[in-house]
Every structure is written in structure tokens, then in C-alpha cells.
XYZ file of C-alpha atoms in Angstrom:
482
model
C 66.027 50.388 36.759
C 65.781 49.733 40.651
C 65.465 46.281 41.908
C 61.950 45.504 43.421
C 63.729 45.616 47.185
C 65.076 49.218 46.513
C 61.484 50.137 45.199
C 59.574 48.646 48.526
C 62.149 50.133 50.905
C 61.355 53.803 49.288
C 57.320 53.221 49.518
C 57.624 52.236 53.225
C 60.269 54.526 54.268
C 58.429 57.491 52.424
C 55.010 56.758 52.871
C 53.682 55.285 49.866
C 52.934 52.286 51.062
C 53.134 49.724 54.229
C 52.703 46.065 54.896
C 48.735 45.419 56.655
C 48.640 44.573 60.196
C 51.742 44.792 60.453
C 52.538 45.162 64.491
C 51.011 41.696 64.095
C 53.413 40.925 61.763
C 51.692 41.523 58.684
C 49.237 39.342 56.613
C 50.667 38.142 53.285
C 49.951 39.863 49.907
C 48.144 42.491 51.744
C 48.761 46.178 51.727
C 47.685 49.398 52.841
C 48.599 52.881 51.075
C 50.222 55.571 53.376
C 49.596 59.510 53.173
C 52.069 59.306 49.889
C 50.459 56.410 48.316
C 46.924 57.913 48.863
C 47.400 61.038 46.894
C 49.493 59.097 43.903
C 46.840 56.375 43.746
C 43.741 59.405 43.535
C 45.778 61.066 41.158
C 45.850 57.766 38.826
C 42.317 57.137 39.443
C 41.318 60.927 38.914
C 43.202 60.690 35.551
C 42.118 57.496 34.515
C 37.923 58.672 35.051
C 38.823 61.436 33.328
C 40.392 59.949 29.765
C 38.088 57.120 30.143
C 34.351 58.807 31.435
C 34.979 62.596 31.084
C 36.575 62.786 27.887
C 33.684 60.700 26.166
C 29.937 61.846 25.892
C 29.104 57.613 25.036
C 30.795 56.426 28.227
C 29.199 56.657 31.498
C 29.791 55.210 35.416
C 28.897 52.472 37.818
C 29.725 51.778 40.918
C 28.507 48.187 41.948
C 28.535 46.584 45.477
C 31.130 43.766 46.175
C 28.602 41.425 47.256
C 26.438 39.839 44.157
C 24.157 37.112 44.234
C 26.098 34.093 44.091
C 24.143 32.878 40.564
C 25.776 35.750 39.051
C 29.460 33.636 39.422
C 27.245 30.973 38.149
C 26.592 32.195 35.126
C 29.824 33.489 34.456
C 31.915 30.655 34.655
C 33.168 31.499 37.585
C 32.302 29.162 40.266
C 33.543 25.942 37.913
C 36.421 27.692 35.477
C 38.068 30.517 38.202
C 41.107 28.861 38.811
C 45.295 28.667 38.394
C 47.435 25.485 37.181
C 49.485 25.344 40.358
C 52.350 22.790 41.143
C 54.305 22.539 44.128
C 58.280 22.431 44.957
C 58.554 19.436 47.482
C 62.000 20.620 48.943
C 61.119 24.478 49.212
C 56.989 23.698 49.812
C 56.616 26.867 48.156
C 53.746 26.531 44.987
C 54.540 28.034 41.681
C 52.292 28.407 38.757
C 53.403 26.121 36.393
C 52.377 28.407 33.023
C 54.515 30.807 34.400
C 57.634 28.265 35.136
C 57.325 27.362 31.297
C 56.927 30.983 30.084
C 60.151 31.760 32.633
C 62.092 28.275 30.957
C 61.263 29.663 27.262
C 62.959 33.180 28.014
C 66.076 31.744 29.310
C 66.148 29.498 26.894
C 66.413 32.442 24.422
C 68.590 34.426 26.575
C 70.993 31.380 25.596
C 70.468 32.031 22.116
C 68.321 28.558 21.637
C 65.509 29.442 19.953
C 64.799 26.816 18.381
C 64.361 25.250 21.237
C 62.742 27.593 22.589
C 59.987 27.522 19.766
C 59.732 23.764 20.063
C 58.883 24.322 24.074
C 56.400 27.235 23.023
C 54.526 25.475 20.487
C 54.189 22.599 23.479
C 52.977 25.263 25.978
C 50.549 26.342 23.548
C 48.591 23.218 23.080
C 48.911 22.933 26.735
C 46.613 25.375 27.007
C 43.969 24.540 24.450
C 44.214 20.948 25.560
C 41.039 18.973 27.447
C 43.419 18.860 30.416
C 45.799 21.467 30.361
C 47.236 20.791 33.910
C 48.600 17.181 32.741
C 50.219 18.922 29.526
C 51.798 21.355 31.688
C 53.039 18.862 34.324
C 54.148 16.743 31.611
C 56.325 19.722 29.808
C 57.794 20.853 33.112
C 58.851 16.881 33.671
C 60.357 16.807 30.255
C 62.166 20.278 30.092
C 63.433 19.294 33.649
C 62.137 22.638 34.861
C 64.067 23.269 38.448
C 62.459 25.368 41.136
C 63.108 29.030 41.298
C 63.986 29.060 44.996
C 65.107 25.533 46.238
C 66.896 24.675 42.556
C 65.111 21.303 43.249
C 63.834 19.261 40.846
C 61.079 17.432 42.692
C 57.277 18.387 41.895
C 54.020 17.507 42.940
C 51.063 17.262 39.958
C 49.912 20.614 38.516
C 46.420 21.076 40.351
C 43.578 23.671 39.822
C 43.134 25.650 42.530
C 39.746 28.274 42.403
C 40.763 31.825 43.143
C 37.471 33.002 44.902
C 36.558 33.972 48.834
C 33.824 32.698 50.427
C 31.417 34.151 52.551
C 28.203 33.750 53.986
C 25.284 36.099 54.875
C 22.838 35.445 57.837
C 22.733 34.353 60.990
C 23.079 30.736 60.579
C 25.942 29.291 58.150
C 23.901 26.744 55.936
C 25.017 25.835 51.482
C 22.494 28.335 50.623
C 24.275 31.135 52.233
C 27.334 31.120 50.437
C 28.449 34.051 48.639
C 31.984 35.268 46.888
C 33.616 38.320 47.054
C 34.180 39.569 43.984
C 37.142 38.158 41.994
C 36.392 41.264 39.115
C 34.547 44.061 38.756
C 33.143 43.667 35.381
C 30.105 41.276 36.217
C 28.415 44.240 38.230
C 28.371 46.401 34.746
C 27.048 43.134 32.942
C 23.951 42.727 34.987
C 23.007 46.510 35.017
C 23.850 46.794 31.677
C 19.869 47.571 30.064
C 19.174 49.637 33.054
C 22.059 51.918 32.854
C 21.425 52.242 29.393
C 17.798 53.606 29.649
C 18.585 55.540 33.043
C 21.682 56.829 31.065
C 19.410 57.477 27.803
C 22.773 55.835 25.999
C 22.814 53.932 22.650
C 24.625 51.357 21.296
C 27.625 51.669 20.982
C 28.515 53.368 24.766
C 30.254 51.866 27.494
C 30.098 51.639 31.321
C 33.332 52.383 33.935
C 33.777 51.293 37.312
C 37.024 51.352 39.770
C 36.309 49.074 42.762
C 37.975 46.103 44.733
C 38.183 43.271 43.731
C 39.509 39.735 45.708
C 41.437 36.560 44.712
C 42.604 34.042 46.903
C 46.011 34.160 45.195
C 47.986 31.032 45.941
C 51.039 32.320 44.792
C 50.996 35.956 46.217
C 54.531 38.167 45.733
C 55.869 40.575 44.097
C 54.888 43.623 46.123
C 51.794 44.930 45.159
C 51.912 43.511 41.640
C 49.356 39.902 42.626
C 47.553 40.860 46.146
C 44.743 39.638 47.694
C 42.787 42.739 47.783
C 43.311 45.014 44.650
C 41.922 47.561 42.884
C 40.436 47.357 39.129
C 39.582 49.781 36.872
C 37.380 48.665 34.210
C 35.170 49.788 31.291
C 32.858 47.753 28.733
C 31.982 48.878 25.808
C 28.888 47.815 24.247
C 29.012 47.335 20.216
C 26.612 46.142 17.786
C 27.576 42.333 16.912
C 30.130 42.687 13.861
C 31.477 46.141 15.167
C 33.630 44.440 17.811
C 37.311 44.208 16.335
C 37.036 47.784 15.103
C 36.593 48.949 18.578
C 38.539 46.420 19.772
C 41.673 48.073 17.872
C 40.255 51.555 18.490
C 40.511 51.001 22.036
C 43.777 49.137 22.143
C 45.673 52.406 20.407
C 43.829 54.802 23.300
C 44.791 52.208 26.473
C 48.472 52.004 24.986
C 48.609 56.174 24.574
C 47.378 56.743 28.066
C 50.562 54.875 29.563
C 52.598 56.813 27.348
C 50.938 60.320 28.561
C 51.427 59.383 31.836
C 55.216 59.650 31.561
C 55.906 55.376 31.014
C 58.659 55.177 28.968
C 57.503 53.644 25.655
C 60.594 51.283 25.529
C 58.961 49.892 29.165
C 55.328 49.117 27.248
C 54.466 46.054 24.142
C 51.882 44.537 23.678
C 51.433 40.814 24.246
C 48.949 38.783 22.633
C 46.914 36.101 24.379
C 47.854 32.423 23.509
C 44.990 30.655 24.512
C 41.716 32.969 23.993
C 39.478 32.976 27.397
C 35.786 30.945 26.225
C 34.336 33.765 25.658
C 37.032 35.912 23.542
C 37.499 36.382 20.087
C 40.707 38.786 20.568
C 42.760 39.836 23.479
C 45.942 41.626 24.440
C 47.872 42.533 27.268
C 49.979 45.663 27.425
C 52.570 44.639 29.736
C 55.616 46.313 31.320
C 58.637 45.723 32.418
C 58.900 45.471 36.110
C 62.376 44.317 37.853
C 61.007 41.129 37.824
C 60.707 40.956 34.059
C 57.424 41.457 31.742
C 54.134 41.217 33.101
C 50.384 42.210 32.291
C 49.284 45.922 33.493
C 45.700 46.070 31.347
C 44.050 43.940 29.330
C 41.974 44.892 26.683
C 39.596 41.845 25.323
C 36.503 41.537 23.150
C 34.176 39.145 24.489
C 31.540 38.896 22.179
C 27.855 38.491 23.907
C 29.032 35.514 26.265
C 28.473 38.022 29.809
C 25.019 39.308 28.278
C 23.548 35.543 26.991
C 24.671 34.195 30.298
C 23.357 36.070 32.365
C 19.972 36.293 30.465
C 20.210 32.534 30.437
C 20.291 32.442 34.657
C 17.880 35.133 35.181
C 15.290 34.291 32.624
C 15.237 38.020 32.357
C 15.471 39.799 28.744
C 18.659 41.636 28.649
C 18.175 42.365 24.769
C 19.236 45.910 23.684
C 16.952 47.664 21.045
C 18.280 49.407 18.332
C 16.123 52.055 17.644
C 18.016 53.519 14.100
C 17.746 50.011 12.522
C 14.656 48.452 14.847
C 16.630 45.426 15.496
C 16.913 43.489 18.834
C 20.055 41.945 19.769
C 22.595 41.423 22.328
C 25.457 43.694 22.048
C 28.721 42.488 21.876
C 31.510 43.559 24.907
C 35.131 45.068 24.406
C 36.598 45.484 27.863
C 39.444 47.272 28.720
C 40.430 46.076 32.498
C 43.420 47.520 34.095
C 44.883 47.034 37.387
C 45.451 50.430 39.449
C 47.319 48.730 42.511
C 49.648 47.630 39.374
C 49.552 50.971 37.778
C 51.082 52.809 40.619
C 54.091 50.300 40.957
C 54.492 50.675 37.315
C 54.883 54.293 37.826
C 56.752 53.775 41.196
C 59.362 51.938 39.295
C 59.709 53.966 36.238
C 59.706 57.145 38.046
C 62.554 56.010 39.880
C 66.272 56.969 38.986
C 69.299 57.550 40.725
C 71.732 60.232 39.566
C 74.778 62.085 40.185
C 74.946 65.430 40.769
C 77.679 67.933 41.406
C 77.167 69.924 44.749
C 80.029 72.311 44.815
C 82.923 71.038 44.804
C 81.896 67.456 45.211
C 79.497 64.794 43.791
C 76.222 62.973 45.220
C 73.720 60.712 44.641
C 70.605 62.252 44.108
C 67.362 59.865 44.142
C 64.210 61.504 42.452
C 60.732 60.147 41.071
C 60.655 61.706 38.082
C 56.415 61.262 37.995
C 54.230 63.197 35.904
C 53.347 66.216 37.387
C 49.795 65.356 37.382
C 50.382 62.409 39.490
C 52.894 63.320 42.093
C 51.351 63.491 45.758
C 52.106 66.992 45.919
C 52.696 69.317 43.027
C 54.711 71.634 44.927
C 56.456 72.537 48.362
C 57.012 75.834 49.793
C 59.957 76.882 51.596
C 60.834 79.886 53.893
C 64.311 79.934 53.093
C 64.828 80.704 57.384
C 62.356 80.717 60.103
C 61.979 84.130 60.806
C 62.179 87.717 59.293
C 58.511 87.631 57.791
C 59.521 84.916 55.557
C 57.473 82.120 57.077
C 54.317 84.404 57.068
C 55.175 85.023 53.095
C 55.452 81.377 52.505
C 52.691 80.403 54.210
C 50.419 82.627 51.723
C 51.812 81.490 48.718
C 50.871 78.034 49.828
C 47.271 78.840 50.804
C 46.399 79.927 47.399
C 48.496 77.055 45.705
C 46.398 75.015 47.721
C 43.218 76.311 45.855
C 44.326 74.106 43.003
C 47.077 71.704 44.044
C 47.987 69.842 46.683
C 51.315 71.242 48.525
C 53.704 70.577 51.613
C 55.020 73.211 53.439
C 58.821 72.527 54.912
C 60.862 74.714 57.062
C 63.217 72.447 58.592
C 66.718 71.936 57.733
C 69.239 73.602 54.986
C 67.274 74.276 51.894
C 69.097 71.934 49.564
C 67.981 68.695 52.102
C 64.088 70.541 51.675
C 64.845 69.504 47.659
C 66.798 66.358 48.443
C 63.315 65.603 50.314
C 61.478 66.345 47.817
C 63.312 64.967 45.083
C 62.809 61.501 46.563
C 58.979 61.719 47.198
C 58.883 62.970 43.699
C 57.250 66.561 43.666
C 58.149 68.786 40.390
C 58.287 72.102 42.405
C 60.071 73.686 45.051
C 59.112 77.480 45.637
C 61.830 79.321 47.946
C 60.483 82.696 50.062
C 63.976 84.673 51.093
C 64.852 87.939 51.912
C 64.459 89.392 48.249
C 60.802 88.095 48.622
C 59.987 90.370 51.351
C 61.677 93.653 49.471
C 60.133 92.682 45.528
C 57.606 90.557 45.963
C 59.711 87.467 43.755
C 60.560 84.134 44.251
C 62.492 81.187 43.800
C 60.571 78.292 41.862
C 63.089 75.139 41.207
C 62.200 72.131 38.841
C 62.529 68.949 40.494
C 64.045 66.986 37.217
C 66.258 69.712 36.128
C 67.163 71.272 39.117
C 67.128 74.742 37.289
C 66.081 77.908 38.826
C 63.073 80.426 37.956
C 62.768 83.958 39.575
C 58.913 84.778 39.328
C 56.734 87.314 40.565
C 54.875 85.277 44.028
C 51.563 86.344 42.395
C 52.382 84.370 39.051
C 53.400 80.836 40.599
C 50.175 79.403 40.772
C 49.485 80.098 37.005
C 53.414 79.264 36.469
C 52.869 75.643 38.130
C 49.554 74.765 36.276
C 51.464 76.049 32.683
C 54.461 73.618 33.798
C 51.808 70.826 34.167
C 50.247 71.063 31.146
C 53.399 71.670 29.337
C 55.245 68.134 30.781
C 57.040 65.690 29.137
C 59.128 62.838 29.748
C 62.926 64.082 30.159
C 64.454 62.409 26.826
């Protein structure tokens, strides 16, 4: 696998995706997707509505504005419980979380073959957690493990703190306490508080859930990592509504689709696990992370939780409006209970960024080269294909040219004419598009072309008429080279 650094230089350099504002030399944590990284990240979205919405007759969509009343963070917990142990290195200033310092100490410590240690460390982290103040127990294990910094090596802390991850706002004219409002830190309280009207607009019955992609903001203290923790992200998020007892079933039910929708997208299955939740979130009872493994080690992509009726009482609580569903097989009222499966798209396309990356060597004649391709699904590359005239004249660009007009009827394609056709595919390679179609002199004389396969470089001669249907057989036929 590429190191993050060799991942960031390809986005920028190729278009996927650039640092904000930056002529003004940038603003931290903050990024903006190029004409690459706008096609790959519809093409993730695209496919995710479709498994999640499209596929399902019980699931329908939402699209709720970023601005909420502010009771609704109220109610949610929110505006008193939104926050991150943070600690910071005196010598480096830098701040760190400190859960993550301790998970980070643990896995070295079994890298060293300590576990028993290790264990010992856990099972302290662990009641951490659960404790009445979990930022003293962390503090206190990161004193007593003698837990140096990352960066500076130092071993000189400040006390773990709580720091509240939402933006402020305010709305009016006049800046006054009762004008303060948040930007969203998740999507999911929008689809809580439309939850009975959705369902009767929707004519849907319990069980059927609710989908939404939409920003989402955190004042991240600790922001890094590319575009793995930013400031301004991108969630994509659906709650499914259960009758009270039903939960866990869907729960699992759920967990098995999230986990084969990575998989179908071309993740390599070694690169996915699940990791369960230590410390359950107040209003859980299960939760799971399927995680991946990035260059900088395992982290969460999704989360899939069950969170019983806490959203739905809460909010009926605040509002003093009924938000009861009524069941009308068994003629029972009740609040449903919520599985949620949550899962980060920003995160999601470095995920596939960095397992669609490999380097290779490849024989070019009489000599050998490094070829670097992005081995995406097919169904997720910016472009699906690019046409090449194999020179610039002799009717061939005119030939090309209509070949990619009616590709573009389906797919999105690049034409190229400039350079020696094996840079076109080194070009290509690299930006990650599956098919290169070639227009040369034979074209013009029996109507046939050259289609190459980006991951096995091999070589198809096809009738022009027949590459559209060709490509979108390919497609659907992709898997994951072994």
C-alpha cells in the first residue's frame, strides 16, 4: 500500500482533490474536490442511493436543511455530551486525543509481543470510558503508561479536557443568546424529527427506513489525515425504523449488507473487520464499526448502531409533540426503535483512493517500467473510458470523435489525442479509467477497433458499433483482480 503522502500528491496532481483557499494558503482540514474527485465522489454517492434507496421498496429519502432549530441539539444530547477527550503536548503544542494515544500505546504494545500487557492497559482504557469522569481515567493511564507524544517524543502533558465539536452561528440582524444556532455536526437528527411525516407522506410502515447524504460540520480539534477527519464532510446515512424487540435482528441484517457493499465495490476484504464499540453511546444497545486499513493504520469508515427509541422520546419530550407511530396490523402505538447505518463518503473515496492504488512493473519492449494505475471499480472511475485517434489526421479523429459521442449516451468519457499512444494509457492508467478504445487506420477500412483493459493491459479487436454494449458487459462483469 502507498503511504498517505504518495496518495495526496496523486489527488492534487491529477485532479481529485485540492487544498481550500489555497492561493491564501489554504485553511486547515478543509478540502475541495477537483474535476476527478467530482465524478468519483457522484459515482460513490450514485451507488450508495442506489443499494441503499433503489434497491428497497421500505426505504425512502430525505434531504434536510443544515440549519435546525437549536432545541433539536438540545434534545439530542448534543449541546452538553458533543465533545472529544483532548490533551495537549507542551513541547510540540500540538493536541492529541488521548483515547486514541492509548488505543495507539495498546497496538505497539502488541506489536512487541506483550499482550499481556497490553490486555492489562485495555481493560484500564475500558473503564476509562464507562467511568463518571472519563477524562481523569484517561489522563491518569497516559501518566502511568508514560505515553510519549507522537511528534515531539516529549513526555510532558497538559490535563485531558472536553472540548464540544459544534459551530456556532447566529441568525438575524442583531447577535443576541437567543440567536444561536449550530451547524450540523450529523445528519441523522433531520430524519428523526420528520420521521411521522415522512412516514404518512411516504404511506410507509414499520419497519422502513429514511436516507439522506448531506454535510455535515465538526469543529475538529485535531484535524489530519487528509480527508479522513475534516471540518466539512459529507455523511451518508439511513435509519431504519423497527418495532421495539425487532432491533438486533435488523441490526445484524444490516451489518452483513453495509460489510458486502465495501466488498462489491472492489475493497479488498483483507482491508475490511469489523470493530466493536467499547463503550456503547447512551443511547445504544449494539454498535460496530467496519473499519479499514488506511496507511495510517485502522480506522472507522461506517458505523452501523441500534439506538433504541432514545432520538424519537427525545425529541417528543422537547417538542411536546406526539411522535408515536401506529401500527395498524397489531393496533398498537409505540415508538419505533432506530438502527442506523452512518457512513462517511469523504472517507469512502480515500478508502477507495488508497486501495485502488498500486504500483507495478511492466515490461515495455525490451525494458521495464513502473506503471501506476487505480485499479477502481469500473462503476466508480471518473471516466469509464477514453478514446483515442491513434494520429491526428487521416479521418481518424472524425471516427473517434463518434465513437465517443454515443459512449457518452451512457458513460462518461475523455477524449485524448496528444502524445504517443502508450503515454494516452500511462495517463489513463494513473487516473484510473478501465478502457482505452484506439481508432487507427484499420478503423477507417473495417469499421474495428482497438479496446484495451486498463488492469490487464490486454487487447480486444471489436466491431466500433459493439463497444458501447462491450463496455457496459465489462462493467457488470468486474471483479477484483485476485
Amino acid at each position: 500500500m502507498a503511504d498517505l503522502d504518495t496518495i495526496v500528491s496523486l489527488a492534487k496532481r491529477r485532479g481529485f482533490l485540492y487544498p481550500s483557499s489555497e492561493i491564501y494558503g489554504g485553511l486547515g482540514a478543509v478540502y475541495d474536490y477537483g474535476p476527478l474527485g467530482v465524478e468519483l465522489k457522484r459515482n460513490v454517492r450514485e451507488r450508495w442511493w442506489n443499494a441503499m434507496v433503489r434497491e428497497h421498496d421500505n426505504v425512502v429519502g430525505l434531504d434536510a436543511a443544515i440549519l435546525m432549530h437549536p432545541t433539536v441539539w438540545k434534545a439530542s444530547g448534543h449541546v452538553d455530551a458533543f465533545s472529544d477527550p483532548m490533551i495537549d503536548d507542551k513541547a510540540s503544542k500540538r493536541r492529541y486525543r488521548a483515547d486514541q494515544l492509548i488505543e495507539g500505546h495498546v497496538d505497539k504494545l502488541r506489536s512487541k509481543g506483550k499482550d499481556d500487557e497490553a490486555d492489562a492497559v485495555y481493560g484500564r482504557f475500558v473503564a476509562a470510558l464507562n467511568a463518571d469522569d472519563p477524562a481523569s481515567a484517561l489522563g491518569q493511564i497516559i501518566q502511568d503508561e508514560e505515553i510519549k507524544s507522537p511528534d515531539s517524543g516529549a513526555f510532558d502533558w497538559t490535563d485531558v479536557r472536553q472540548f464540544n465539536l459544534m459551530f456556532e452561528t447566529r441568525v438575524g440582524a442583531v447577535a443576541g443568546e437567543d440567536d444561536r444556532i449550530y451547524l450540523r455536526p450529523e445528519t441523522a437528527q433531520g430524519i428523526f424529527v420528520h420521521f411521522k411525516t415522512v412516514a404518512e407522506t411516504a404511506r410507509q410502515q414499520v419497519p422502513f427506513g429514511i436516507a439522506q447524504i448531506g454535510k455535515a460540520f465538526r469543529n475538529e480539534i485535531v484535524a489530519r489525515q487528509f480527508i479522513f477527519r475534516m471540518r466539512e464532510f459529507e455523511q451518508m446515512e439511513m435509519q431504519y425504523f423497527v418495532k421495539p424487540g425487532e432491533q438486533i435482528a435488523a441490526y445484524n441484517e444490516w451489518s452483513e449488507r453495509r460489510m458486502a457493499w465495501h466488498r462489491a465495490n472492489g475493497i479488498r476484504p483483507e482491508k475490511l473487520r469489523w470493530h466493536e464499540h467499547e463503550k456503547l453511546a447512551h443511547y445504544a444497545d449494539a454498535a460496530q464499526d467496519v473499519q479499514y486499513e488506511y496507511p495510517f493504520g485502522w480506522n472507522e469508515v461506517e458505523g452501523v448502531h441500534s439506538r433504541t427509541d432514545y432520538d424519537l422520546s427525545r425529541h417528543q419530550e422537547f417538542s411536546g409533540k406526539k411522535l408515536e407511530y401506529f401500527d395498524p396490523q397489531t393496533q398498537e402505538r409505540y415508538l419505533p426503535y432506530v438502527v442506523e447505518t452512518s457512513v462517511g463518503l469523504d472517507r469512502t473515496i480515500l478508502m477507495v483512493l488508497c486501495d485502488a492504488y498500486t504500483e507495478e512493473e511492466v515490461t515495455n519492449g525490451d525494458k521495464t517500467e513502473t506503471r501506476t494505475v487505480l485499479r477502481f471499480h469500473p462503476a466508480l472511475a471518473p471516466f469509464t473510458a477514453a478514446v483515442f485517434p491513434l494520429v491526428k489526421k487521416g479521418g481518424m479523429p472524425e471516427a473517434a470523435h463518434k465513437i465517443e459521442a454515443d459512449l457518452r449516451r451512457q458513460f462518461n468519457v475523455t477524449y485524448d489525442e496528444k502524445g504517443a499512444v502508450g503515454r494516452r494509457y500511462r495517463r489513463q492508467d494513473e487516473v484510473g479509467t478501465p478502457f482505452a478504445i484506439t481508432v487507427d487506420g484499420d478503423t477507417l477500412e473495417d469499421g474495428t477497433v482497438t479496446v484495451r483493459d486498463r488492469d490487464s493491459m490486454e487487447q480486444d479487436r471489436i466491431p466500433a458499433e459493439n463497444v458501447r454494449r462491450y463496455i457496459e458487459d465489462k462493467v457488470d462483469a468486474w471483479t477484483p483482480a485476485a
